[in-house]
Amino acid sequence: MPSMNELVRQHTALDDSDLEWLHLLVSEWQLLSDLSFADLVLWVPTRDGTRYVSVAQMRPNTGPTSYQDDMVGHLVPRGRRPLLDAALDEGRIVREGDPEWREEVPVRVESIPVRREGRVLGVIARNTNLLTVRTPSRLELTYLQSASDLAQMIAAGSFPFPDQQVDMDASPRVGDGLIRLDADGVVQYASPNALSAYHRLGLASDLVGQDLGQTTAELAPSRGPVDEALAKVASGWAPREFEIEANDGVIQLRAIPLKPKGTRIGSLVLLRDVTELRRRERELITKDATIREIHHRVKNNLQTVAALLRLQARRIESERGRAALEEAVRRVGSIAIVHETLSQNLDERVEFDEIADRVLAMVAEISPGKVTGRRTGRFGILDAEVATPLSMVLTEVLQNALEHGFREGDTGTVEVSAVRGGTSKDARLLVTVQDDGVGLPPGFDARTAGNLGLQIVRTLVEGELGGSFDMVPAPERGCQVLLDIPVRAQK
């Protein structure tokens, strides 16, 4: 299905600012669809004025649909749907005409012009399935009246509100709870869900007849001058979203002023009980903080262990013993770097490029000569269960290259390159560590070498990371270590 951007740019003469207005309208029109119990289809005249193209469609959550098929992308000649022509030409809401019959279902069709800065950009066709029509309840009458007011505001160009960007996934919807206010902010109607939400805040009486702003401010904990602002917002004087927390309950509210003829006649207040949602969010925040604190403490403990090993190494007279302890210090240090990075993140994933650079700098300190290290390519974001063993592998490989590839006084380079590849289902990380040192001894086989560092590398890469490891002569001079590791695709 083509996008609205594609359809508008391909078939119409609307500019980018007009398209932005249509996007703003479409982001809000679920509200109109639910209040109307009707399907909405947005028709825009084509560039030559001979046809209409449907660029967006919305089905109601509150009633049966009138369209079983998707309408987006359909082209209709001008003249085939007289209500569209009348709404576009006259700039008014058109309701005349008998119901249409679609697949033995009667459908009432209305047309609402979409106006922006005095120009009619297109027409919304509002299609109501009449098969289940019955005597409307008080709630349904309130919905329909509110829908009529919003339709008039769309036709006048005063809705949606251009300075208010609404996240419809997080914003309250019609079915969550609805309150209708008069021009003075007094409640005319409150849906059962809305009343239950206010009871959650501690309200003991009915809402109808009460000043919603004053009632809301009285329920909220005393916050000084903020109470007056809260009362104003809850009275629906301006399009705003806010939350109120009281009596262990949290209610999210959205105020929508109604100005069908340019003068405010009242407001709609949509609300939703988000108590459990906020409680879970707080638990997650607490959990995240706890995890970061654990990583921080683990990092501190590892640094303490490294300091003790370093202190012990200074007291050992044996050269081999001292070298072994210094290797252990670097191994512990590489793990500590990962935990330090994790302690600063909100999730268990890390940007590994920073870790690789720090490991490279740490290992370069043992260089017997003037050997420089550099990194090319990007490791990207890795899960903690990959980052920790990979940091140790990188430490061992670099340490092995510097200790065995270069002699005292040598100059050279050790380069770490990383490439992410593969598909989303089979993402791979290819790491190459190449030096220009003396190279591998004759007959060397990485799979059978008894070096402790290489044994650690094999165990971590093949056992823990599920990848492959090999050491081969570099194309020109020196040694090349090849790592192929499966990773989760980046997002």
PDB file of N, CA, C and O in Angstrom, residues 413-456:
ATOM      1  N   THR A 413      53.135  -1.721  13.899  1.00  0.00           N
ATOM      2  CA  THR A 413      51.728  -1.357  14.046  1.00  0.00           C
ATOM      3  C   THR A 413      50.885  -2.595  14.302  1.00  0.00           C
ATOM      4  O   THR A 413      51.133  -3.656  13.712  1.00  0.00           O
ATOM      5  N   VAL A 414      49.932  -2.450  15.183  1.00  0.00           N
ATOM      6  CA  VAL A 414      48.908  -3.474  15.391  1.00  0.00           C
ATOM      7  C   VAL A 414      47.563  -2.837  15.066  1.00  0.00           C
ATOM      8  O   VAL A 414      47.197  -1.813  15.647  1.00  0.00           O
ATOM      9  N   GLU A 415      46.848  -3.435  14.120  1.00  0.00           N
ATOM     10  CA  GLU A 415      45.578  -2.860  13.678  1.00  0.00           C
ATOM     11  C   GLU A 415      44.428  -3.808  13.995  1.00  0.00           C
ATOM     12  O   GLU A 415      44.489  -5.001  13.696  1.00  0.00           O
ATOM     13  N   VAL A 416      43.374  -3.247  14.625  1.00  0.00           N
ATOM     14  CA  VAL A 416      42.151  -4.003  14.917  1.00  0.00           C
ATOM     15  C   VAL A 416      41.070  -3.489  13.981  1.00  0.00           C
ATOM     16  O   VAL A 416      40.746  -2.295  13.991  1.00  0.00           O
ATOM     17  N   SER A 417      40.526  -4.356  13.158  1.00  0.00           N
ATOM     18  CA  SER A 417      39.450  -3.954  12.248  1.00  0.00           C
ATOM     19  C   SER A 417      38.206  -4.790  12.542  1.00  0.00           C
ATOM     20  O   SER A 417      38.301  -5.976  12.870  1.00  0.00           O
ATOM     21  N   ALA A 418      37.045  -4.147  12.441  1.00  0.00           N
ATOM     22  CA  ALA A 418      35.775  -4.819  12.732  1.00  0.00           C
ATOM     23  C   ALA A 418      34.785  -4.519  11.626  1.00  0.00           C
ATOM     24  O   ALA A 418      34.685  -3.395  11.148  1.00  0.00           O
ATOM     25  N   VAL A 419      34.027  -5.544  11.230  1.00  0.00           N
ATOM     26  CA  VAL A 419      33.016  -5.395  10.178  1.00  0.00           C
ATOM     27  C   VAL A 419      31.767  -6.146  10.617  1.00  0.00           C
ATOM     28  O   VAL A 419      31.843  -7.330  10.969  1.00  0.00           O
ATOM     29  N   ARG A 420      30.623  -5.433  10.601  1.00  0.00           N
ATOM     30  CA  ARG A 420      29.336  -6.089  10.877  1.00  0.00           C
ATOM     31  C   ARG A 420      28.744  -6.518   9.542  1.00  0.00           C
ATOM     32  O   ARG A 420      28.727  -5.766   8.570  1.00  0.00           O
ATOM     33  N   GLY A 421      28.237  -7.737   9.471  1.00  0.00           N
ATOM     34  CA  GLY A 421      27.666  -8.234   8.221  1.00  0.00           C
ATOM     35  C   GLY A 421      26.598  -9.264   8.473  1.00  0.00           C
ATOM     36  O   GLY A 421      26.148  -9.479   9.605  1.00  0.00           O
ATOM     37  N   GLY A 422      26.162  -9.913   7.402  1.00  0.00           N
ATOM     38  CA  GLY A 422      25.122 -10.917   7.503  1.00  0.00           C
ATOM     39  C   GLY A 422      23.739 -10.307   7.464  1.00  0.00           C
ATOM     40  O   GLY A 422      23.539  -9.111   7.252  1.00  0.00           O
ATOM     41  N   THR A 423      22.727 -11.149   7.684  1.00  0.00           N
ATOM     42  CA  THR A 423      21.332 -10.726   7.669  1.00  0.00           C
ATOM     43  C   THR A 423      20.849 -10.472   9.086  1.00  0.00           C
ATOM     44  O   THR A 423      21.552 -10.728  10.065  1.00  0.00           O
ATOM     45  N   SER A 424      19.608  -9.982   9.203  1.00  0.00           N
ATOM     46  CA  SER A 424      19.050  -9.723  10.530  1.00  0.00           C
ATOM     47  C   SER A 424      18.903 -11.007  11.329  1.00  0.00           C
ATOM     48  O   SER A 424      18.962 -10.984  12.557  1.00  0.00           O
ATOM     49  N   LYS A 425      18.707 -12.137  10.630  1.00  0.00           N
ATOM     50  CA  LYS A 425      18.581 -13.419  11.322  1.00  0.00           C
ATOM     51  C   LYS A 425      19.938 -14.066  11.578  1.00  0.00           C
ATOM     52  O   LYS A 425      20.058 -14.935  12.430  1.00  0.00           O
ATOM     53  N   ASP A 426      20.945 -13.659  10.803  1.00  0.00           N
ATOM     54  CA  ASP A 426      22.277 -14.267  10.940  1.00  0.00           C
ATOM     55  C   ASP A 426      23.328 -13.156  10.876  1.00  0.00           C
ATOM     56  O   ASP A 426      24.164 -13.121   9.978  1.00  0.00           O
ATOM     57  N   ALA A 427      23.260 -12.255  11.840  1.00  0.00           N
ATOM     58  CA  ALA A 427      24.229 -11.149  11.881  1.00  0.00           C
ATOM     59  C   ALA A 427      25.556 -11.664  12.399  1.00  0.00           C
ATOM     60  O   ALA A 427      25.614 -12.471  13.326  1.00  0.00           O
ATOM     61  N   ARG A 428      26.652 -11.187  11.793  1.00  0.00           N
ATOM     62  CA  ARG A 428      27.980 -11.637  12.158  1.00  0.00           C
ATOM     63  C   ARG A 428      28.869 -10.435  12.442  1.00  0.00           C
ATOM     64  O   ARG A 428      28.671  -9.341  11.907  1.00  0.00           O
ATOM     65  N   LEU A 429      29.854 -10.647  13.300  1.00  0.00           N
ATOM     66  CA  LEU A 429      30.902  -9.669  13.555  1.00  0.00           C
ATOM     67  C   LEU A 429      32.231 -10.302  13.163  1.00  0.00           C
ATOM     68  O   LEU A 429      32.627 -11.323  13.728  1.00  0.00           O
ATOM     69  N   LEU A 430      32.880  -9.696  12.171  1.00  0.00           N
ATOM     70  CA  LEU A 430      34.176 -10.196  11.702  1.00  0.00           C
ATOM     71  C   LEU A 430      35.262  -9.271  12.236  1.00  0.00           C
ATOM     72  O   LEU A 430      35.287  -8.081  11.908  1.00  0.00           O
ATOM     73  N   VAL A 431      36.154  -9.819  13.055  1.00  0.00           N
ATOM     74  CA  VAL A 431      37.220  -9.030  13.679  1.00  0.00           C
ATOM     75  C   VAL A 431      38.565  -9.560  13.191  1.00  0.00           C
ATOM     76  O   VAL A 431      38.820 -10.775  13.212  1.00  0.00           O
ATOM     77  N   THR A 432      39.427  -8.638  12.749  1.00  0.00           N
ATOM     78  CA  THR A 432      40.778  -8.995  12.310  1.00  0.00           C
ATOM     79  C   THR A 432      41.786  -8.197  13.124  1.00  0.00           C
ATOM     80  O   THR A 432      41.676  -6.966  13.212  1.00  0.00           O
ATOM     81  N   VAL A 433      42.740  -8.897  13.736  1.00  0.00           N
ATOM     82  CA  VAL A 433      43.833  -8.242  14.455  1.00  0.00           C
ATOM     83  C   VAL A 433      45.116  -8.581  13.698  1.00  0.00           C
ATOM     84  O   VAL A 433      45.526  -9.744  13.644  1.00  0.00           O
ATOM     85  N   GLN A 434      45.742  -7.568  13.106  1.00  0.00           N
ATOM     86  CA  GLN A 434      46.910  -7.801  12.251  1.00  0.00           C
ATOM     87  C   GLN A 434      48.085  -6.963  12.727  1.00  0.00           C
ATOM     88  O   GLN A 434      47.938  -5.784  13.028  1.00  0.00           O
ATOM     89  N   ASP A 435      49.260  -7.612  12.807  1.00  0.00           N
ATOM     90  CA  ASP A 435      50.485  -6.889  13.156  1.00  0.00           C
ATOM     91  C   ASP A 435      51.510  -7.067  12.041  1.00  0.00           C
ATOM     92  O   ASP A 435      51.361  -7.951  11.180  1.00  0.00           O
ATOM     93  N   ASP A 436      52.513  -6.218  12.046  1.00  0.00           N
ATOM     94  CA  ASP A 436      53.588  -6.326  11.046  1.00  0.00           C
ATOM     95  C   ASP A 436      54.894  -6.724  11.722  1.00  0.00           C
ATOM     96  O   ASP A 436      55.978  -6.233  11.380  1.00  0.00           O
ATOM     97  N   GLY A 437      54.780  -7.625  12.701  1.00  0.00           N
ATOM     98  CA  GLY A 437      55.942  -8.091  13.456  1.00  0.00           C
ATOM     99  C   GLY A 437      56.666  -9.235  12.769  1.00  0.00           C
ATOM    100  O   GLY A 437      56.642  -9.375  11.543  1.00  0.00           O
ATOM    101  N   VAL A 438      57.265 -10.119  13.582  1.00  0.00           N
ATOM    102  CA  VAL A 438      58.125 -11.178  13.049  1.00  0.00           C
ATOM    103  C   VAL A 438      57.332 -12.321  12.434  1.00  0.00           C
ATOM    104  O   VAL A 438      57.889 -13.168  11.728  1.00  0.00           O
ATOM    105  N   GLY A 439      56.054 -12.395  12.723  1.00  0.00           N
ATOM    106  CA  GLY A 439      55.238 -13.449  12.139  1.00  0.00           C
ATOM    107  C   GLY A 439      55.211 -14.706  12.974  1.00  0.00           C
ATOM    108  O   GLY A 439      55.796 -14.786  14.063  1.00  0.00           O
ATOM    109  N   LEU A 440      54.532 -15.728  12.453  1.00  0.00           N
ATOM    110  CA  LEU A 440      54.357 -16.981  13.171  1.00  0.00           C
ATOM    111  C   LEU A 440      55.572 -17.895  12.970  1.00  0.00           C
ATOM    112  O   LEU A 440      56.197 -17.882  11.902  1.00  0.00           O
ATOM    113  N   PRO A 441      55.910 -18.698  13.979  1.00  0.00           N
ATOM    114  CA  PRO A 441      57.019 -19.659  13.820  1.00  0.00           C
ATOM    115  C   PRO A 441      56.628 -20.747  12.839  1.00  0.00           C
ATOM    116  O   PRO A 441      55.448 -21.018  12.619  1.00  0.00           O
ATOM    117  N   PRO A 442      57.606 -21.421  12.241  1.00  0.00           N
ATOM    118  CA  PRO A 442      57.305 -22.503  11.285  1.00  0.00           C
ATOM    119  C   PRO A 442      56.486 -23.609  11.948  1.00  0.00           C
ATOM    120  O   PRO A 442      56.724 -23.988  13.088  1.00  0.00           O
ATOM    121  N   GLY A 443      55.490 -24.114  11.216  1.00  0.00           N
ATOM    122  CA  GLY A 443      54.678 -25.212  11.713  1.00  0.00           C
ATOM    123  C   GLY A 443      53.667 -24.824  12.772  1.00  0.00           C
ATOM    124  O   GLY A 443      53.076 -25.709  13.402  1.00  0.00           O
ATOM    125  N   PHE A 444      53.442 -23.541  12.984  1.00  0.00           N
ATOM    126  CA  PHE A 444      52.518 -23.105  14.032  1.00  0.00           C
ATOM    127  C   PHE A 444      51.082 -23.450  13.646  1.00  0.00           C
ATOM    128  O   PHE A 444      50.651 -23.228  12.515  1.00  0.00           O
ATOM    129  N   ASP A 445      50.328 -23.988  14.620  1.00  0.00           N
ATOM    130  CA  ASP A 445      48.903 -24.304  14.421  1.00  0.00           C
ATOM    131  C   ASP A 445      48.132 -23.753  15.615  1.00  0.00           C
ATOM    132  O   ASP A 445      48.327 -24.195  16.752  1.00  0.00           O
ATOM    133  N   ALA A 446      47.270 -22.773  15.368  1.00  0.00           N
ATOM    134  CA  ALA A 446      46.534 -22.117  16.458  1.00  0.00           C
ATOM    135  C   ALA A 446      45.626 -23.083  17.195  1.00  0.00           C
ATOM    136  O   ALA A 446      45.313 -22.887  18.376  1.00  0.00           O
ATOM    137  N   ARG A 447      45.178 -24.156  16.516  1.00  0.00           N
ATOM    138  CA  ARG A 447      44.237 -25.092  17.148  1.00  0.00           C
ATOM    139  C   ARG A 447      44.915 -25.997  18.171  1.00  0.00           C
ATOM    140  O   ARG A 447      44.251 -26.559  19.034  1.00  0.00           O
ATOM    141  N   THR A 448      46.262 -26.142  18.066  1.00  0.00           N
ATOM    142  CA  THR A 448      46.953 -27.050  18.985  1.00  0.00           C
ATOM    143  C   THR A 448      47.970 -26.334  19.862  1.00  0.00           C
ATOM    144  O   THR A 448      48.604 -26.981  20.705  1.00  0.00           O
ATOM    145  N   ALA A 449      48.135 -25.025  19.677  1.00  0.00           N
ATOM    146  CA  ALA A 449      49.129 -24.284  20.465  1.00  0.00           C
ATOM    147  C   ALA A 449      48.769 -24.349  21.943  1.00  0.00           C
ATOM    148  O   ALA A 449      47.610 -24.227  22.326  1.00  0.00           O
ATOM    149  N   GLY A 450      49.785 -24.548  22.780  1.00  0.00           N
ATOM    150  CA  GLY A 450      49.545 -24.724  24.211  1.00  0.00           C
ATOM    151  C   GLY A 450      49.603 -23.455  25.021  1.00  0.00           C
ATOM    152  O   GLY A 450      49.455 -23.490  26.245  1.00  0.00           O
ATOM    153  N   ASN A 451      49.831 -22.320  24.389  1.00  0.00           N
ATOM    154  CA  ASN A 451      49.885 -21.046  25.090  1.00  0.00           C
ATOM    155  C   ASN A 451      48.590 -20.815  25.861  1.00  0.00           C
ATOM    156  O   ASN A 451      47.487 -21.003  25.331  1.00  0.00           O
ATOM    157  N   LEU A 452      48.699 -20.396  27.148  1.00  0.00           N
ATOM    158  CA  LEU A 452      47.512 -20.194  27.978  1.00  0.00           C
ATOM    159  C   LEU A 452      46.588 -19.137  27.381  1.00  0.00           C
ATOM    160  O   LEU A 452      45.362 -19.309  27.355  1.00  0.00           O
ATOM    161  N   GLY A 453      47.184 -18.041  26.873  1.00  0.00           N
ATOM    162  CA  GLY A 453      46.354 -16.994  26.295  1.00  0.00           C
ATOM    163  C   GLY A 453      45.543 -17.487  25.125  1.00  0.00           C
ATOM    164  O   GLY A 453      44.348 -17.174  24.999  1.00  0.00           O
ATOM    165  N   LEU A 454      46.165 -18.305  24.235  1.00  0.00           N
ATOM    166  CA  LEU A 454      45.440 -18.829  23.086  1.00  0.00           C
ATOM    167  C   LEU A 454      44.394 -19.854  23.507  1.00  0.00           C
ATOM    168  O   LEU A 454      43.328 -19.966  22.875  1.00  0.00           O
ATOM    169  N   GLN A 455      44.668 -20.600  24.563  1.00  0.00           N
ATOM    170  CA  GLN A 455      43.657 -21.526  25.079  1.00  0.00           C
ATOM    171  C   GLN A 455      42.429 -20.759  25.581  1.00  0.00           C
ATOM    172  O   GLN A 455      41.281 -21.163  25.360  1.00  0.00           O
ATOM    173  N   ILE A 456      42.684 -19.643  26.251  1.00  0.00           N
ATOM    174  CA  ILE A 456      41.572 -18.803  26.719  1.00  0.00           C
ATOM    175  C   ILE A 456      40.771 -18.277  25.536  1.00  0.00           C
ATOM    176  O   ILE A 456      39.534 -18.287  25.536  1.00  0.00           O
TER     177      ILE A 456
END
